[in-house]
Short mmCIF file of C-alpha atoms and ligand atoms in Angstrom, two decimals:
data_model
loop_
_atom_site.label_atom_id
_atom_site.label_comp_id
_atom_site.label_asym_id
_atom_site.label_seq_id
_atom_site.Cartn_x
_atom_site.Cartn_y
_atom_site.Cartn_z
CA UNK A 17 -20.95 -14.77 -4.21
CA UNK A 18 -19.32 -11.65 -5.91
CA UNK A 19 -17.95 -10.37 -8.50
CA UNK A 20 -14.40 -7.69 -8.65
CA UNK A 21 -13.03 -5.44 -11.20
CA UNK A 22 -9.43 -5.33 -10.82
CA UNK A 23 -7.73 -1.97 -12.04
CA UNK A 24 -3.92 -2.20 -13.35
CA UNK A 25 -2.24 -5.14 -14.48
CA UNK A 26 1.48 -4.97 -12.36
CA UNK A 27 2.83 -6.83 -9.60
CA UNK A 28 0.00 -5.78 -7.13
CA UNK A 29 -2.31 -6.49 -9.28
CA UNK A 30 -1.37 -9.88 -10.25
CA UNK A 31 -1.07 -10.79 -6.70
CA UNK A 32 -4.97 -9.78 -6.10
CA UNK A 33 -6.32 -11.54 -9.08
CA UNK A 34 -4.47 -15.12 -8.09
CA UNK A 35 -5.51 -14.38 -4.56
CA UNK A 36 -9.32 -13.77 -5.28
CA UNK A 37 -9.04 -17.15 -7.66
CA UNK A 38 -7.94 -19.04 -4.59
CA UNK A 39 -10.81 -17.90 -2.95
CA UNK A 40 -13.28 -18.59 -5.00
CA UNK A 41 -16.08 -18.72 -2.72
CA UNK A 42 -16.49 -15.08 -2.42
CA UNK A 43 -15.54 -14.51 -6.05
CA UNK A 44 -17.43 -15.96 -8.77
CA UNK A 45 -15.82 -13.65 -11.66
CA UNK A 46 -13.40 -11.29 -12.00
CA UNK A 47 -12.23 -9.03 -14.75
CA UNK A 48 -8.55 -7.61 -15.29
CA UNK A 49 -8.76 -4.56 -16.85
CA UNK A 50 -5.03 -2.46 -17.71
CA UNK A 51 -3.64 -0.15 -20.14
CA UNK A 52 -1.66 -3.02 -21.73
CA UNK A 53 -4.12 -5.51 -22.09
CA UNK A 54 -2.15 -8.22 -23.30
CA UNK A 55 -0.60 -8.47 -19.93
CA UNK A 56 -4.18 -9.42 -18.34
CA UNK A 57 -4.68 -11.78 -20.96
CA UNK A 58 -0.95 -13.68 -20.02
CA UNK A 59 -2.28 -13.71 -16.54
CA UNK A 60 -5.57 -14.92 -17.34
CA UNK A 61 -3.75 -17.65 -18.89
CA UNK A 62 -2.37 -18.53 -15.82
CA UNK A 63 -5.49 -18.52 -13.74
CA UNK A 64 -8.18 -19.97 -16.28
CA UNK A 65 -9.14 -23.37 -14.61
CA UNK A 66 -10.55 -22.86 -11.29
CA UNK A 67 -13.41 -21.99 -10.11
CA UNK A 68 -13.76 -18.18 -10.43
CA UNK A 69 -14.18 -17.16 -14.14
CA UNK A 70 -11.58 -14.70 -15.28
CA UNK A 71 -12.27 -11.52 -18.04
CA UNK A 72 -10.16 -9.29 -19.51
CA UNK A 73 -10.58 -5.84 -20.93
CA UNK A 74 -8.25 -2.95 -22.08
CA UNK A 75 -8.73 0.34 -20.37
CA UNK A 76 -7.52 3.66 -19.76
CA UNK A 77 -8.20 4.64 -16.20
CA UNK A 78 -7.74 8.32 -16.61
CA UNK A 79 -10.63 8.42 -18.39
CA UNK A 80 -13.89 8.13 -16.60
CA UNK A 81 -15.66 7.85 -19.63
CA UNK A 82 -13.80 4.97 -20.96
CA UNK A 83 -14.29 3.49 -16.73
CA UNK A 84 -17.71 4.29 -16.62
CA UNK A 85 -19.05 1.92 -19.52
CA UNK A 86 -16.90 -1.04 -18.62
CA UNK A 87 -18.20 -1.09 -15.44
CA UNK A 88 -21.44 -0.96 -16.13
CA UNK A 89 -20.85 -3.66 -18.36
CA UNK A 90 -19.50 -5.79 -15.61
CA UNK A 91 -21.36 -4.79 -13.07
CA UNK A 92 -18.41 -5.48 -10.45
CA UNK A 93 -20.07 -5.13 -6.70
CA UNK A 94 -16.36 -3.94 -5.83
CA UNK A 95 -13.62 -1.81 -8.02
CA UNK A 96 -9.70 -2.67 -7.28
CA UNK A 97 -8.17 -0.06 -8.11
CA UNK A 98 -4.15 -1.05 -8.11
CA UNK A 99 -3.32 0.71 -11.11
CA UNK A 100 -1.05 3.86 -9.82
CA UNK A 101 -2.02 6.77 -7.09
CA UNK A 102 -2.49 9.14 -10.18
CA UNK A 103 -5.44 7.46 -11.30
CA UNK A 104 -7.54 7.41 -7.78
CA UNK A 105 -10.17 10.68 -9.11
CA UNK A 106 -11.27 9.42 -12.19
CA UNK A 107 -11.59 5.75 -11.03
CA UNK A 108 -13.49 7.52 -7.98
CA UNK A 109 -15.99 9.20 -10.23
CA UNK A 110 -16.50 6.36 -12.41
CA UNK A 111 -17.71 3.93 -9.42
CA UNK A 112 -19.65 7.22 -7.76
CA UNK A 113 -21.28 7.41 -11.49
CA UNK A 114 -22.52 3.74 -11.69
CA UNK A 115 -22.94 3.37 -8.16
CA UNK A 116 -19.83 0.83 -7.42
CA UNK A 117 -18.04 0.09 -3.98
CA UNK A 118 -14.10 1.07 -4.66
CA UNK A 119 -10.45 0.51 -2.66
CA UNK A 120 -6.95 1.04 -3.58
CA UNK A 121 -3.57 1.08 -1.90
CA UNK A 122 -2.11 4.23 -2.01
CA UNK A 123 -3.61 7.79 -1.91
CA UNK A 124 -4.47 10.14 -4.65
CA UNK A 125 -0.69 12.18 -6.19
CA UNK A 126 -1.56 14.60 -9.03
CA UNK A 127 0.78 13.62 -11.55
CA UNK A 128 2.86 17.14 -11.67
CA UNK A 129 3.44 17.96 -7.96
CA UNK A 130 5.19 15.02 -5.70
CA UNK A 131 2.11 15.33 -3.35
CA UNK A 132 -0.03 13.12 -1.72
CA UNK A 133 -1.89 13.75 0.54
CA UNK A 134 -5.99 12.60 1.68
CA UNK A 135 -7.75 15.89 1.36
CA UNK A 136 -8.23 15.17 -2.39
CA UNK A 137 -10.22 11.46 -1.60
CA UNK A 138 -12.15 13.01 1.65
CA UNK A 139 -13.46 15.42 -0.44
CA UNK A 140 -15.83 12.52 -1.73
CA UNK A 141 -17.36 11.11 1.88
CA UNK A 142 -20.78 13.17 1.41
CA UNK A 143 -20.85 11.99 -2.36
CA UNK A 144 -20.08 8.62 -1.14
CA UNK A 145 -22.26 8.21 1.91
CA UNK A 146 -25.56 9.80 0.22
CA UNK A 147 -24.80 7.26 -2.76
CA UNK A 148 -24.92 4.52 -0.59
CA UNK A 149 -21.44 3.41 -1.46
CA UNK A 150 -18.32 2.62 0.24
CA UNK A 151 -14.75 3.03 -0.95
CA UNK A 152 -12.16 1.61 1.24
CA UNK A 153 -9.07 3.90 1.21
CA UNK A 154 -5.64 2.01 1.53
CA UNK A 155 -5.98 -1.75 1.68
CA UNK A 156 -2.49 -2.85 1.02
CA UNK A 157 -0.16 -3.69 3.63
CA UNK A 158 1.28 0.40 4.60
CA UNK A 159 -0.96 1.81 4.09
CA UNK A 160 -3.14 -1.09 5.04
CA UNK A 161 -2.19 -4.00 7.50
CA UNK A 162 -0.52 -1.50 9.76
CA UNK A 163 -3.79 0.25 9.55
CA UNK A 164 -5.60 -3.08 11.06
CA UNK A 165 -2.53 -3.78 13.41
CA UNK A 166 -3.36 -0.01 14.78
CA UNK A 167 -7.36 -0.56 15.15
CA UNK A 168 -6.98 -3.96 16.48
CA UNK A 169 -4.11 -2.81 18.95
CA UNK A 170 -6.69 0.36 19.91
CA UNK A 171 -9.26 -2.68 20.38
CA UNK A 172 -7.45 -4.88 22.32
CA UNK A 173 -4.82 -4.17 23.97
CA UNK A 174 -4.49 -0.39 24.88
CA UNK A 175 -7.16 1.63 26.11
CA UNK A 176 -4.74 5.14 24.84
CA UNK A 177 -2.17 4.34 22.51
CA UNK A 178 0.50 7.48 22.86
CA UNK A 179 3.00 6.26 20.37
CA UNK A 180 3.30 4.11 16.74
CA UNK A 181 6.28 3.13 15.36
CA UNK A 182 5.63 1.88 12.03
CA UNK A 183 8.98 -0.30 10.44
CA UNK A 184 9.09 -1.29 6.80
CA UNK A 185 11.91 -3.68 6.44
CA UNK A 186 12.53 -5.56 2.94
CA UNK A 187 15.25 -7.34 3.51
CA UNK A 188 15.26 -9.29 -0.16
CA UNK A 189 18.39 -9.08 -2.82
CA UNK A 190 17.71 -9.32 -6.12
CA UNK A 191 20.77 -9.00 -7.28
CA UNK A 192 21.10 -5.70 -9.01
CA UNK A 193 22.99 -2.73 -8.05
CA UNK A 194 19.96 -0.81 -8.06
CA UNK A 195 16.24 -1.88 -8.88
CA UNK A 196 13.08 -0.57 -6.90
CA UNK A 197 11.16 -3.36 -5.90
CA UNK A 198 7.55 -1.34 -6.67
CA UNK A 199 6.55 1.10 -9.63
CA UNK A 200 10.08 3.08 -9.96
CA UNK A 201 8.27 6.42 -10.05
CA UNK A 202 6.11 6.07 -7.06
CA UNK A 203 9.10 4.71 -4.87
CA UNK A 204 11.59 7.26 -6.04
CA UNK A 205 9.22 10.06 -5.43
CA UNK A 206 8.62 8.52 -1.81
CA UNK A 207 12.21 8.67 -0.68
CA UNK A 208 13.37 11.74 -2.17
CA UNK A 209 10.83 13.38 -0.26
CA UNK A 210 11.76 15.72 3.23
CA UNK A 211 11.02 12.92 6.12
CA UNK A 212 8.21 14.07 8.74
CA UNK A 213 6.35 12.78 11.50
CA UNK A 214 3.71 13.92 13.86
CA UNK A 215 4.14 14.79 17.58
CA UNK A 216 2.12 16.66 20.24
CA UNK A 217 -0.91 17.49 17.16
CA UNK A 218 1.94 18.85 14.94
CA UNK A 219 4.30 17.77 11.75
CA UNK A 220 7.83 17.71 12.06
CA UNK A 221 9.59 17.63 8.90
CA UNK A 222 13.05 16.42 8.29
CA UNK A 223 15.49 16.35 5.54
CA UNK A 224 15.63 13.15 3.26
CA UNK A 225 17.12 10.49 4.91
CA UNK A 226 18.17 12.57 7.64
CA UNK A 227 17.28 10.22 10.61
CA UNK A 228 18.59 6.89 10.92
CA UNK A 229 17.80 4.44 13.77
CA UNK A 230 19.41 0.43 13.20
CA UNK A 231 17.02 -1.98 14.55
CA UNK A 232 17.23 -6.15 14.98
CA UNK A 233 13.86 -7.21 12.72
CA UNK A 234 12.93 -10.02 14.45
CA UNK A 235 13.49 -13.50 11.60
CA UNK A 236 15.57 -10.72 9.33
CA UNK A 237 18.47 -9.36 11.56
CA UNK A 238 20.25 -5.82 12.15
CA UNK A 239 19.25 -3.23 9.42
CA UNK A 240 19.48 0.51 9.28
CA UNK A 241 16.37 2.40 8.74
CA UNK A 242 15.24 5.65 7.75
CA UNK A 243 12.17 8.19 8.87
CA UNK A 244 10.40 8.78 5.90
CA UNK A 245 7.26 10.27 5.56
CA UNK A 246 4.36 7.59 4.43
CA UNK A 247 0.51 8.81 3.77
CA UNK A 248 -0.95 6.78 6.98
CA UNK A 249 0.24 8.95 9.12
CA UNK A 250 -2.08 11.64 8.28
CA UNK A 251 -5.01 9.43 8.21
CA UNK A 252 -3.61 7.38 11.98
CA UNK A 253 -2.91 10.29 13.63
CA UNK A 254 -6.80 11.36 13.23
CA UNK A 255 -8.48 7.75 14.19
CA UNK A 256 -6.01 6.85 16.69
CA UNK A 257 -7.29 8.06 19.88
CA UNK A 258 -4.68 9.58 22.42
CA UNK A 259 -2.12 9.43 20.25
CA UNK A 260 1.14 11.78 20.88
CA UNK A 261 3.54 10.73 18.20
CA UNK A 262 3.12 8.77 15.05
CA UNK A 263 6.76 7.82 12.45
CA UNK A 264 7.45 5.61 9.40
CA UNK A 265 10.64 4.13 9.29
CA UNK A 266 12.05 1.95 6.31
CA UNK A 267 14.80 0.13 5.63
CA UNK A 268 17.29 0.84 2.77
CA UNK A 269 20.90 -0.48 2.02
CA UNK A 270 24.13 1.29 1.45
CA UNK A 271 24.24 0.44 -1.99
CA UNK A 272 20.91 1.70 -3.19
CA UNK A 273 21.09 5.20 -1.28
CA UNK A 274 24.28 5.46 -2.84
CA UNK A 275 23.17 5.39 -6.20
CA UNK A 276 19.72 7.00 -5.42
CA UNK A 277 22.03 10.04 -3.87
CA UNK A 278 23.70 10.06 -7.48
CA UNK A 279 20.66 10.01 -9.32
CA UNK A 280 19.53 12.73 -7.84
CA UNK A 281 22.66 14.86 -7.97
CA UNK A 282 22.36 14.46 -11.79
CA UNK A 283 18.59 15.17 -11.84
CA UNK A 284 17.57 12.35 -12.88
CA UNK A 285 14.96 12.12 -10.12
CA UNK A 286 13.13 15.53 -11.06
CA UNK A 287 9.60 15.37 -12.59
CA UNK A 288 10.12 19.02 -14.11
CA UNK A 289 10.16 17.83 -17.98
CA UNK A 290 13.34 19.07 -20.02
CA UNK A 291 13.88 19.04 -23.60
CA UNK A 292 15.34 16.07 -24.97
CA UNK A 293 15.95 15.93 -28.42
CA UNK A 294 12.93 18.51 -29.67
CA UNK A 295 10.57 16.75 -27.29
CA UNK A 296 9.90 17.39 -23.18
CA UNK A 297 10.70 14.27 -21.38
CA UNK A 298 10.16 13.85 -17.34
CA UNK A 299 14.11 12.41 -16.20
CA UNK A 300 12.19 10.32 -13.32
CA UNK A 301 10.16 8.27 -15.99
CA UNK A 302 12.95 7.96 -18.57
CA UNK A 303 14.94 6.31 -15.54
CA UNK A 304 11.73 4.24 -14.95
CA UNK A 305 12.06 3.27 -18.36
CA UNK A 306 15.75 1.93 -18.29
CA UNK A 307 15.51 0.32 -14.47
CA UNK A 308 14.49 -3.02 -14.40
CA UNK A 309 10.72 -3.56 -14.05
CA UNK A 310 9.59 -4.39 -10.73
CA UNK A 311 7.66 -7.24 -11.65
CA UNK A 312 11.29 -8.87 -13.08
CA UNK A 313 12.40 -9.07 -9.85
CA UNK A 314 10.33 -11.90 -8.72
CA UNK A 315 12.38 -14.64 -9.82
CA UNK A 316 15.40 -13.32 -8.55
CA UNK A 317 14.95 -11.31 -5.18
CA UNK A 318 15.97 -13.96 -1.73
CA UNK A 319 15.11 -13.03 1.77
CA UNK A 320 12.35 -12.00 3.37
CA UNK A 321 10.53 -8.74 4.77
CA UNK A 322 8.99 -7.79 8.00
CA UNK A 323 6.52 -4.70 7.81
CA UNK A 324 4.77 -4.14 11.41
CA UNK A 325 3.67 -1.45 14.50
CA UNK A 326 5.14 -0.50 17.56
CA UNK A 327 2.74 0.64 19.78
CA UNK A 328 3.39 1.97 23.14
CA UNK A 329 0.66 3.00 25.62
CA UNK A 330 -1.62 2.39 28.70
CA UNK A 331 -4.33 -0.23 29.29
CA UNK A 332 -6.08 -0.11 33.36
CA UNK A 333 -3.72 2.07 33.93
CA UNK A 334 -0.06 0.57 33.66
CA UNK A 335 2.00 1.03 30.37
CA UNK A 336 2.34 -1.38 27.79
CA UNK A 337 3.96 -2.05 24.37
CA UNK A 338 3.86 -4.30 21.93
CA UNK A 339 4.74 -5.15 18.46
CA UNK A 340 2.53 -6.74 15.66
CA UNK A 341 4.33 -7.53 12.45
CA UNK A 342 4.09 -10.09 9.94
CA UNK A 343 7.32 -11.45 7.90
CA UNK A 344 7.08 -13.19 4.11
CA UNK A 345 9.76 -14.29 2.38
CA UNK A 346 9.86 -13.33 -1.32
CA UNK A 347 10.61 -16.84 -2.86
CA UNK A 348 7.89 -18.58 -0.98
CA UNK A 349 5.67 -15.96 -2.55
CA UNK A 350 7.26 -16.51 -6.06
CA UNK A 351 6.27 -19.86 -5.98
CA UNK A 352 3.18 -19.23 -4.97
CA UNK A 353 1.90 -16.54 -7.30
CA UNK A 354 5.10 -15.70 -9.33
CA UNK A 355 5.61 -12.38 -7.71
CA UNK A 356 8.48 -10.73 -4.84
CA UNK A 357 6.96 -10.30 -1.75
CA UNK A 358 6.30 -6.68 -1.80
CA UNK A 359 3.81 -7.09 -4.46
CA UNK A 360 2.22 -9.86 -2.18
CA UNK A 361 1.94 -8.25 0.89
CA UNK A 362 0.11 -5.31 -0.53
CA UNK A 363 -2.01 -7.67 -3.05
CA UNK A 364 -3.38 -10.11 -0.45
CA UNK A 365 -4.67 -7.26 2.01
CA UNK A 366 -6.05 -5.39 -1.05
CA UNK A 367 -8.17 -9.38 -2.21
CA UNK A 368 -9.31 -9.35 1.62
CA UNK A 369 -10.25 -5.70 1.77
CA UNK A 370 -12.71 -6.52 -1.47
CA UNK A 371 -14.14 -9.61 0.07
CA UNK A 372 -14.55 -7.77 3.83
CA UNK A 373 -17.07 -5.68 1.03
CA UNK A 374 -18.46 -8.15 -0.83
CA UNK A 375 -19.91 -10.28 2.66
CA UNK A 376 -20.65 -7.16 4.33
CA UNK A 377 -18.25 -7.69 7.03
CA UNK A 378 -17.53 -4.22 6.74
CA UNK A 379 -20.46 -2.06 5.69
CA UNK A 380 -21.00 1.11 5.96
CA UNK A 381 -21.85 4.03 3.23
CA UNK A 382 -18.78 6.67 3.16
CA UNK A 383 -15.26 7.07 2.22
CA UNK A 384 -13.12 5.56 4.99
CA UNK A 385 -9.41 4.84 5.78
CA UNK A 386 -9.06 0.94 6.58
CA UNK A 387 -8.55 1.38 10.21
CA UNK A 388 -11.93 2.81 10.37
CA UNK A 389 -13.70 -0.55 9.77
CA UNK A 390 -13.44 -3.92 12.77
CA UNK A 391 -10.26 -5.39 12.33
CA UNK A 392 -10.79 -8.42 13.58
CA UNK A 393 -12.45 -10.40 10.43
CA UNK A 394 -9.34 -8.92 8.59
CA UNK A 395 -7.06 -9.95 10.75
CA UNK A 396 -8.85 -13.57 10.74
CA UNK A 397 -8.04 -13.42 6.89
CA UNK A 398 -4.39 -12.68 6.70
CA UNK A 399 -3.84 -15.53 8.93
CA UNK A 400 -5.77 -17.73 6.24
CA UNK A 401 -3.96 -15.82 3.15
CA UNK A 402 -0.40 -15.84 3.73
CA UNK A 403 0.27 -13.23 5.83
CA UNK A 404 0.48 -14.89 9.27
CA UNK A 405 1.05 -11.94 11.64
CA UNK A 406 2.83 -12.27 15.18
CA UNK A 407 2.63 -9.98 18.61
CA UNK A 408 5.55 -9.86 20.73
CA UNK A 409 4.76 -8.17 24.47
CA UNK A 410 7.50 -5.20 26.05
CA UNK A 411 9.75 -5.30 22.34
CA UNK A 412 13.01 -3.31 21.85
CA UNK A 413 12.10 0.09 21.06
CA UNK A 414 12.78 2.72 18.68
CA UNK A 415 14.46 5.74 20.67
P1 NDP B 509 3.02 -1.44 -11.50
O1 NDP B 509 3.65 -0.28 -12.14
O2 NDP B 509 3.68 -2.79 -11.50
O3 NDP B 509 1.56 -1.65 -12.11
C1 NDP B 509 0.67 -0.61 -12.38
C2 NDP B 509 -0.32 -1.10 -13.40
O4 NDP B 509 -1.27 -0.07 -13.64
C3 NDP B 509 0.33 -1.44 -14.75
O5 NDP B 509 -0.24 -2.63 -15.22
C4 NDP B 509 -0.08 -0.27 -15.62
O6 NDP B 509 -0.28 -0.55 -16.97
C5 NDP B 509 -1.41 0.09 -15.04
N1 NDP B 509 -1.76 1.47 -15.37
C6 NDP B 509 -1.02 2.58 -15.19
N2 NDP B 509 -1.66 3.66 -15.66
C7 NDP B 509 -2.85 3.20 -16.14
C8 NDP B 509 -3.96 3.83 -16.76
N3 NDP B 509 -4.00 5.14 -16.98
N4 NDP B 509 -5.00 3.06 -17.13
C9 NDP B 509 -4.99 1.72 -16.92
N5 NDP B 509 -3.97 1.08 -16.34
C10 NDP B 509 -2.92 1.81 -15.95
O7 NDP B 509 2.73 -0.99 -9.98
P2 NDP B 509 2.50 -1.94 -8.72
O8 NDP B 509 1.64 -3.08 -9.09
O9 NDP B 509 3.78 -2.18 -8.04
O10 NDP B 509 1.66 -0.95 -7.76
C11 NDP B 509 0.28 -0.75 -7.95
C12 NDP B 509 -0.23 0.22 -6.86
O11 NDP B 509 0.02 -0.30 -5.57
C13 NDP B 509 0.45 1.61 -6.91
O12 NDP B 509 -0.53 2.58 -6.69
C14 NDP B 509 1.40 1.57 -5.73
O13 NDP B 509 1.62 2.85 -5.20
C15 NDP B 509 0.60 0.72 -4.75
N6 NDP B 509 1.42 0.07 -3.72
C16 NDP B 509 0.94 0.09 -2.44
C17 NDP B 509 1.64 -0.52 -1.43
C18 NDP B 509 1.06 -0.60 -0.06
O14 NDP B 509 1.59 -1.34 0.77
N7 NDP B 509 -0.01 0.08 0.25
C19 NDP B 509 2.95 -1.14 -1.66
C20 NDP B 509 3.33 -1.21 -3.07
C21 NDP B 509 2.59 -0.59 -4.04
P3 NDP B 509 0.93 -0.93 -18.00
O15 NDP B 509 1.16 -2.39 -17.73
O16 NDP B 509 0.40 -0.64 -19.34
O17 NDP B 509 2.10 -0.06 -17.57
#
C-alpha cells in the first residue's frame, strides 16, 4: 500500500521499522536511513524475510541537501523522522521541498539553548497546508498516546475537561547505578530543566524536581514522581477545550536523582563547551559518551511501565474522572523486537501515526499536533500493536 522513510537508526527507530514489517499490509517498502549506516544494515538483517522490502541508506539529517535527494529517490509517501529533536527543521524542509508527508516524536531543540518549544514547527502550517502536505507533530507515546487518550477522552467521555494529569512511570531496572533509558542528552536536558505547568491560561514554573507527589501505578505499585515540564503541555493546553490546569509528572528513583544531583554539581550536565585538552568539548555529550547506550539496556532492564492521563471534568452536567493508561513490560518487548519498553512505546505509536497517513485515516493538509486528528482509528491500532490501553472510572487522584 505504502511506502516509509524512517529517519535515525536508535532504539525508537528500530522499534518502528520491526513494527511497520509486521504490518506489512500498509507497508510495502521501507528504507532506514541514519548517520551510522551500518547499524540499519544489522537491522535490516534482522527484518529481511517478510513481506515488506527493507532499504538502507546513510544520511546526514542536518543537511537538507543530502535529505532532499534521498527522498526523492525513494519517493517515501511518509518521512519518520526519529532521529533526535535537533534535526526536526532541516528534515521539515526537505519533505516541504519534495512534497513528502512527515512525523516525529519530540519537538524541535536548537542544539545550543536547552529549549523546546512548538513555535519553531508552527511556523510551517501555511507552508504545509498550501503544499498540500501533512506533518504529524509528536506521534510517540508523550508526546503522543497521551495526546490520543486526551482527544478521545474530549470525545467521549467529558463534554469540558478542567484538569490532565499526565504520569510517566518506568518502573524497569536494568541494573546499573545510573543509565538513561532514552538518548542520554535529550533525557538529561529534560530533567535538569525548572518544572512548570499551566493553570488558569498561565505557566507556573518550579524548580527541578521541586514537587513530588507518590502515587500507586496501577500493575507497577507505589512510586514517587516528579512535575517536570514535558512539550505537550503547550500544545494540550491549546486543543483541549475548557481546560484549567494541565502537569507532567514522572517517575524517578532515589538512586538515579542522586547521581543526576552529582552530575550536575560537577557540571557535567552543562552544554556550555569548555576546553579540554586544546579542543571545546560539551560535558553533557562526553557523559553521553561514557553512559551506557540506551539501546544496551534492552536485554537487561525487568519490570514494566505505565504512561497514562488523568482527566477530571464534567459530562451532562455531573463531574467525572477517569484514567486511561496503558502498561508494557520491557522484557515482553525485548523478545518481541529486541528493545526496553521505552523505545517501544514511543516506536509503535510513531508506525501507527505513519499508517493513520498512508490510508488517509487522518487527512488533512497542515502541520498538526496528534490530538488534532480522530483518535479513535488510533486508538483501534494500539490495541492491535501492543499497546493495549485500559480506563478506570472515579481513580485516585493527584492532589
Ligand atoms: P537514539 O539516540 O537511540 O537514536 C537516534 C538515532 O538518530 C541514532 O541512530 C543516530 O545516529 C541518529 N542521528 C542522530 N543525528 C543524526 C543526523 N544528523 N543524521 C542522521 N541520523 C542521526 O535515540 P532514541 O531512538 O531513543 O530517540 C529517538 C527520538 O525519539 C528522539 O528525538 C527522542 O527525543 C524521541 N523520543 C520520544 C519519546 C516520546 O514518547 N515521544 C520517548 C523517547 C524518545 P547514530 O547511530 O550514528 O548515533
Amino acid at each position: 500500500m505504502g511506502r516509509a522513510l524512517i529517519i535515525g537508526c536508535g532504539g525508537v527507530g528500530s522499534v518502528a521499522a520491526h513494527k511497520c514489517c509486521q504490518n506489512s499490509d500498509v507497508f510495502d517498502e521501507i528504507m532506514i536511513a541514519s548517520r551510522t549506516k551500518s547499524k540499519c544494515d544489522a537491522l535490516k538483517q534482522k527484518l529481511d524475510g517478510g513481506r515488506t522490502k527493507v532499504y538502507t541508506a546513510q544520511v546526514d539529517a542536518d543537511k537538507v541537501d543530502e535529505l532532499i535527494p534521498l527522498i526523492e529517490s525513494f519517493k517515501p509517501d511518509v518521512v519518520l523522522n526519529l532521529a533526535l529533536p535537533y534535526q526536526d527543521l532541516t528534515i521539515m524542509d526537505a519533505c516541504l521541498a519534495t512534497r513528502t508527508n512527515y512525523l516525529d516524536t519530540a519537538n524541535y531543540e536548537p542544539p545550543d539553548t536547552a529549549k523546546f518549544e512548538y513555535k519553531w514547527q508552527w511556523a510551517y502550517r501555511d507552508k504545509y497546508k498550501e503544499a498540500g502536505i501533512t506533518a504529524l507533530l509528536g506521534s510517540g507515546f508523550d508526546p503522543g498516546v497521551t495526546g490520543v487518550f486526551s482527544a478521545y477522552a474530549q470525545k467521549h467521555l467529558f463534554d469540558e475537561i478542567h484538569e490532565i494529569d499526565i504520569l510517566d512511570c518506568n518502573a524497569g531496572d536494568h541494573g546499573y547505578p545510573f543509565a538513561t533509558n532514552f538518548n542520554p542528552e535529550i533525557n538529561i536536558r529534560e530533567v535538569t530543566a525548572n518544572g512548570r505547568y499551566w493553570e488558569n491560561g498561565e505557566w507556573v514554573e518550579t524548580k527541578p524536581m521541586e514537587v513530588k507527589r507518590v502515587y500507586d501505578f496501577p500493575e507497577v505499585g507505589e512510586r514517587d514522581m516528579y512535575l517536570l515540564y514535558h512539550e505537550e503541555l503547550e500544545s494540550l493546553s491549546k486543543n483541549i477545550r475548557g481546560l484549567r490546569r494541565i502537569r507532567f509528572f514522572m517517575t524517578f528513583g532515589e538512586s538515579y536523582l542522586t547521581h543526576l544531583r552529582c552530575l550536575q554539581n560537577v557540571g557535567m550536565t552543562s552544554i556550555e563547551p569548555i576546553m579540554f585538552e586544546g579542543r571545546p568539548i560539551v560535558p553533557l555529550q562526553f557523559l553521553k559518551a561514557v553512559l551506557p547506550d540506551p539501546a544496551s539496556l534492552g536485554p537487561r532492564t525487568r519490570g514494566k511501565t505505565n504512561i497514562g492521563c488523568i482527566f477530571k471534568g464534567v459530562k451532562d452536567g455531573k463531574e467525572r474522572s477517569y484514567y486511561i493508561y496503558n502498561v508494557c513490560d520491557h522484557q515482553e518487548c525485548y523478545r518481541e523486537v529486541g528493545a526496553q519498553a521505552v523505545s517501544y512505546t514511543t516506536g509503535v505509536p510513531a508506525m501507527i501515526g505513519a499508517m493513520m497517513l498512508i490510508t488517509k485515516k487522518w487527512d488533512k493538509a497542515g502541520v498538526y499536533n496528534i490530538e488534532e486528528f480522530d483518535p479513535d482509528p488510533f486508538m483501534e491500532e494500539l490495541n492491535k500493536w501492543g499497546l493495549p490501553w485500559k480506563i478506570i472510572e472515579n481513580p485516585k487522584l493527584v492532589d
